[in-house]
PDB file of C-alpha atoms in Angstrom:
ATOM      1  CA  MET A 150       0.010   0.000   0.000  1.00  0.00           C
ATOM      2  CA  LYS A 151       2.867   2.382   0.820  1.00  0.00           C
ATOM      3  CA  LYS A 152       4.433   1.704  -2.580  1.00  0.00           C
ATOM      4  CA  VAL A 153       1.211   2.564  -4.389  1.00  0.00           C
ATOM      5  CA  THR A 154       0.834   5.808  -2.388  1.00  0.00           C
ATOM      6  CA  LEU A 155       4.446   6.742  -3.101  1.00  0.00           C
ATOM      7  CA  LEU A 156       4.064   5.985  -6.790  1.00  0.00           C
ATOM      8  CA  LEU A 157       0.883   8.092  -7.019  1.00  0.00           C
ATOM      9  CA  SER A 158       2.639  10.953  -5.262  1.00  0.00           C
ATOM     10  CA  VAL A 159       5.545  10.829  -7.689  1.00  0.00           C
ATOM     11  CA  VAL A 160       3.220  10.717 -10.721  1.00  0.00           C
ATOM     12  CA  ALA A 161       1.117  13.640  -9.395  1.00  0.00           C
ATOM     13  CA  THR A 162       4.251  15.694  -8.720  1.00  0.00           C
ATOM     14  CA  LEU A 163       5.596  15.058 -12.216  1.00  0.00           C
ATOM     15  CA  PHE A 164       2.230  15.953 -13.752  1.00  0.00           C
ATOM     16  CA  VAL A 165       2.018  19.266 -11.869  1.00  0.00           C
ATOM     17  CA  ALA A 166       5.636  20.073 -12.703  1.00  0.00           C
ATOM     18  CA  SER A 167       5.120  19.370 -16.416  1.00  0.00           C
ATOM     19  CA  CYS A 168       2.016  21.572 -16.534  1.00  0.00           C
ATOM     20  CA  SER A 169       3.737  24.502 -14.858  1.00  0.00           C
ATOM     21  CA  SER A 170       6.856  24.195 -17.008  1.00  0.00           C
ATOM     22  CA  SER A 171       4.853  24.291 -20.269  1.00  0.00           C
ATOM     23  CA  LYS A 172       2.991  27.344 -18.995  1.00  0.00           C
ATOM     24  CA  ASN A 173       6.249  29.115 -18.219  1.00  0.00           C
ATOM     25  CA  THR A 174       7.669  28.234 -21.629  1.00  0.00           C
ATOM     26  CA  THR A 175       4.860  29.817 -23.606  1.00  0.00           C
ATOM     27  CA  SER A 176       4.489  32.883 -21.409  1.00  0.00           C
ATOM     28  CA  SER A 177       8.204  33.603 -21.409  1.00  0.00           C
ATOM     29  CA  VAL A 178       8.403  34.397 -25.140  1.00  0.00           C
ATOM     30  CA  SER A 179      10.023  37.794 -25.551  1.00  0.00           C
ATOM     31  CA  LEU A 180       8.248  40.247 -27.812  1.00  0.00           C
ATOM     32  CA  THR A 181      11.587  41.927 -28.584  1.00  0.00           C
ATOM     33  CA  GLY A 182      12.532  41.956 -32.246  1.00  0.00           C
ATOM     34  CA  GLU A 183      10.560  41.777 -35.476  1.00  0.00           C
ATOM     35  CA  TRP A 184       7.453  39.718 -36.123  1.00  0.00           C
ATOM     36  CA  ASN A 185       5.523  39.040 -39.325  1.00  0.00           C
ATOM     37  CA  ILE A 186       1.839  40.006 -39.194  1.00  0.00           C
ATOM     38  CA  VAL A 187       0.107  36.869 -40.440  1.00  0.00           C
ATOM     39  CA  ALA A 188      -3.547  37.753 -39.721  1.00  0.00           C
ATOM     40  CA  VAL A 189      -5.581  40.909 -39.099  1.00  0.00           C
ATOM     41  CA  ASP A 190      -9.087  40.790 -37.545  1.00  0.00           C
ATOM     42  CA  GLY A 191      -8.945  36.981 -37.844  1.00  0.00           C
ATOM     43  CA  ASN A 192      -8.240  37.064 -41.569  1.00  0.00           C
ATOM     44  CA  ALA A 193      -4.964  35.763 -43.012  1.00  0.00           C
ATOM     45  CA  VAL A 194      -2.792  38.370 -44.703  1.00  0.00           C
ATOM     46  CA  ASP A 195      -2.540  37.649 -48.427  1.00  0.00           C
ATOM     47  CA  THR A 196       1.031  38.735 -49.153  1.00  0.00           C
ATOM     48  CA  SER A 197       0.442  38.433 -52.908  1.00  0.00           C
ATOM     49  CA  LYS A 198      -1.873  41.445 -52.718  1.00  0.00           C
ATOM     50  CA  VAL A 199       0.331  43.848 -50.742  1.00  0.00           C
ATOM     51  CA  GLN A 200       3.332  46.055 -51.544  1.00  0.00           C
ATOM     52  CA  GLN A 201       5.457  44.284 -48.897  1.00  0.00           C
ATOM     53  CA  ALA A 202       4.826  41.700 -46.201  1.00  0.00           C
ATOM     54  CA  PRO A 203       3.580  43.541 -43.072  1.00  0.00           C
ATOM     55  CA  TYR A 204       5.565  43.257 -39.855  1.00  0.00           C
ATOM     56  CA  ILE A 205       5.793  44.760 -36.396  1.00  0.00           C
ATOM     57  CA  GLY A 206       8.954  45.309 -34.389  1.00  0.00           C
ATOM     58  CA  PHE A 207       9.217  45.699 -30.632  1.00  0.00           C
ATOM     59  CA  ASP A 208      11.972  47.817 -29.120  1.00  0.00           C
ATOM     60  CA  ARG A 209      11.747  47.092 -25.392  1.00  0.00           C
ATOM     61  CA  VAL A 210      14.706  49.360 -24.559  1.00  0.00           C
ATOM     62  CA  GLU A 211      12.965  52.481 -25.963  1.00  0.00           C
ATOM     63  CA  ASN A 212       9.430  51.166 -25.319  1.00  0.00           C
ATOM     64  CA  ARG A 213       8.294  51.629 -28.863  1.00  0.00           C
ATOM     65  CA  ILE A 214       7.003  49.666 -31.847  1.00  0.00           C
ATOM     66  CA  TYR A 215       7.777  50.159 -35.493  1.00  0.00           C
ATOM     67  CA  GLY A 216       7.027  48.283 -38.674  1.00  0.00           C
ATOM     68  CA  SER A 217       5.337  48.208 -42.025  1.00  0.00           C
ATOM     69  CA  ALA A 218       1.571  47.943 -42.474  1.00  0.00           C
ATOM     70  CA  SER A 219       2.171  46.623 -46.041  1.00  0.00           C
ATOM     71  CA  CYS A 220       2.746  49.989 -47.734  1.00  0.00           C
ATOM     72  CA  ASN A 221       3.632  52.612 -45.140  1.00  0.00           C
ATOM     73  CA  ARG A 222       5.956  52.422 -42.170  1.00  0.00           C
ATOM     74  CA  PHE A 223       4.487  53.105 -38.713  1.00  0.00           C
ATOM     75  CA  PHE A 224       5.734  53.725 -35.181  1.00  0.00           C
ATOM     76  CA  ALA A 225       4.202  54.236 -31.736  1.00  0.00           C
ATOM     77  CA  GLU A 226       4.902  54.166 -28.030  1.00  0.00           C
ATOM     78  CA  LEU A 227       4.748  50.699 -26.455  1.00  0.00           C
ATOM     79  CA  LYS A 228       2.967  50.070 -23.145  1.00  0.00           C
ATOM     80  CA  LEU A 229       3.543  46.486 -22.030  1.00  0.00           C
ATOM     81  CA  ASP A 230       2.776  44.592 -18.820  1.00  0.00           C
ATOM     82  CA  SER A 231       4.094  41.101 -19.493  1.00  0.00           C
ATOM     83  CA  ILE A 232       2.899  39.815 -16.117  1.00  0.00           C
ATOM     84  CA  LYS A 233      -0.732  40.682 -16.850  1.00  0.00           C
ATOM     85  CA  SER A 234      -0.330  40.095 -20.646  1.00  0.00           C
ATOM     86  CA  GLU A 235      -1.565  43.633 -21.254  1.00  0.00           C
ATOM     87  CA  ILE A 236      -0.342  45.654 -24.194  1.00  0.00           C
ATOM     88  CA  SER A 237      -1.303  48.931 -25.818  1.00  0.00           C
ATOM     89  CA  PHE A 238       0.232  51.510 -28.065  1.00  0.00           C
ATOM     90  CA  GLY A 239       0.399  55.269 -27.757  1.00  0.00           C
ATOM     91  CA  ALA A 240      -0.482  57.641 -30.575  1.00  0.00           C
ATOM     92  CA  ALA A 241       0.862  56.154 -33.791  1.00  0.00           C
ATOM     93  CA  GLY A 242       2.558  57.903 -36.665  1.00  0.00           C
ATOM     94  CA  ALA A 243       2.985  56.653 -40.226  1.00  0.00           C
ATOM     95  CA  THR A 244       4.333  57.649 -43.590  1.00  0.00           C
ATOM     96  CA  ARG A 245       1.644  58.629 -46.099  1.00  0.00           C
ATOM     97  CA  MET A 246       2.358  56.896 -49.411  1.00  0.00           C
ATOM     98  CA  MET A 247      -0.479  55.609 -51.560  1.00  0.00           C
ATOM     99  CA  CYS A 248      -0.323  52.050 -52.758  1.00  0.00           C
ATOM    100  CA  PRO A 249      -2.626  50.159 -55.102  1.00  0.00           C
ATOM    101  CA  GLN A 250      -3.994  47.980 -52.289  1.00  0.00           C
ATOM    102  CA  MET A 251      -4.656  49.778 -48.972  1.00  0.00           C
ATOM    103  CA  GLU A 252      -7.214  47.434 -47.332  1.00  0.00           C
ATOM    104  CA  THR A 253      -4.612  45.436 -45.377  1.00  0.00           C
ATOM    105  CA  GLU A 254      -2.801  48.627 -44.422  1.00  0.00           C
ATOM    106  CA  ASP A 255      -5.970  50.266 -43.136  1.00  0.00           C
ATOM    107  CA  ALA A 256      -6.973  47.144 -41.166  1.00  0.00           C
ATOM    108  CA  ILE A 257      -3.541  46.875 -39.472  1.00  0.00           C
ATOM    109  CA  LEU A 258      -3.447  50.535 -38.454  1.00  0.00           C
ATOM    110  CA  ALA A 259      -7.019  50.339 -37.120  1.00  0.00           C
ATOM    111  CA  ALA A 260      -6.221  47.150 -35.187  1.00  0.00           C
ATOM    112  CA  LEU A 261      -3.230  48.776 -33.432  1.00  0.00           C
ATOM    113  CA  SER A 262      -5.502  51.304 -31.744  1.00  0.00           C
ATOM    114  CA  LYS A 263      -7.806  48.551 -30.366  1.00  0.00           C
ATOM    115  CA  ILE A 264      -5.279  46.085 -28.892  1.00  0.00           C
ATOM    116  CA  THR A 265      -5.364  45.676 -25.090  1.00  0.00           C
ATOM    117  CA  ARG A 266      -3.921  42.262 -24.335  1.00  0.00           C
ATOM    118  CA  TYR A 267      -2.011  39.392 -25.875  1.00  0.00           C
ATOM    119  CA  LYS A 268      -1.516  35.684 -25.521  1.00  0.00           C
ATOM    120  CA  VAL A 269       1.470  33.553 -26.486  1.00  0.00           C
ATOM    121  CA  LEU A 270       0.222  30.469 -28.287  1.00  0.00           C
ATOM    122  CA  SER A 271       1.760  26.999 -27.912  1.00  0.00           C
ATOM    123  CA  ASN A 272       3.364  27.261 -31.375  1.00  0.00           C
ATOM    124  CA  GLY A 273       5.190  30.481 -30.409  1.00  0.00           C
ATOM    125  CA  GLU A 274       2.877  32.829 -32.302  1.00  0.00           C
ATOM    126  CA  VAL A 275       1.356  35.753 -30.420  1.00  0.00           C
ATOM    127  CA  ASN A 276      -2.315  36.680 -30.724  1.00  0.00           C
ATOM    128  CA  MET A 277      -3.288  40.241 -29.802  1.00  0.00           C
ATOM    129  CA  TYR A 278      -6.860  40.972 -28.741  1.00  0.00           C
ATOM    130  CA  ASP A 279      -9.179  43.922 -28.239  1.00  0.00           C
ATOM    131  CA  ALA A 280     -11.072  44.537 -24.976  1.00  0.00           C
ATOM    132  CA  ASN A 281     -13.868  42.199 -26.146  1.00  0.00           C
ATOM    133  CA  GLY A 282     -11.483  39.292 -26.774  1.00  0.00           C
ATOM    134  CA  GLN A 283     -11.587  39.546 -30.568  1.00  0.00           C
ATOM    135  CA  SER A 284      -8.354  38.690 -32.325  1.00  0.00           C
ATOM    136  CA  MET A 285      -6.847  41.856 -33.834  1.00  0.00           C
ATOM    137  CA  LEU A 286      -3.362  40.744 -34.921  1.00  0.00           C
ATOM    138  CA  LEU A 287      -1.693  37.342 -35.101  1.00  0.00           C
ATOM    139  CA  ILE A 288       2.084  37.636 -35.334  1.00  0.00           C
ATOM    140  CA  ARG A 289       4.923  35.142 -35.928  1.00  0.00           C
ATOM    141  CA  LYS A 290       8.596  35.708 -35.166  1.00  0.00           C
ATOM    142  CA  LYS A 291      10.673  36.484 -38.289  1.00  0.00           C
TER     143      LYS A 291
END
C-alpha cells in the first residue's frame, strides 16, 4: 500500500511540474525583435496582394514599436505589462504613401488602436486581442 501511495505521489508531482513548465515556456516568449503580421481581424494576410509583407517590431529598450503595415511604415509608443499580458500603443505615426492595395494597411493601423492584451500560443505565435477578446493581430517571429 505504501508503494502505491508513493508511486501516485511521484506521478502527481511530475504531472504538476510538467504543466507548470509548459505554461512558463509559452508565457516567457520575448516580444523583442521583429514579427511578421500573419492575420488581421482573424483574416490571414494575403502577401500576394500587398506592396510588402507587413511586420511589427518591438523595441523594449525604448518602449516603442515600428514596422510596415504593407505599404507605409508606422511607429508608436509601447505600453507592455508582461505579467498581466496587457499591451497597448500610444499615438501612432505613419508615412503617407499611396499604394494600389490599402485594405490590409488600413486594417492593421485600425487594429493597433484597439489592442489591449495578448496571448502567447503554444506554437510560439502571439495573438493580440481587443477589450472584447476579438483577435486583432496574429504575429509570428521572423
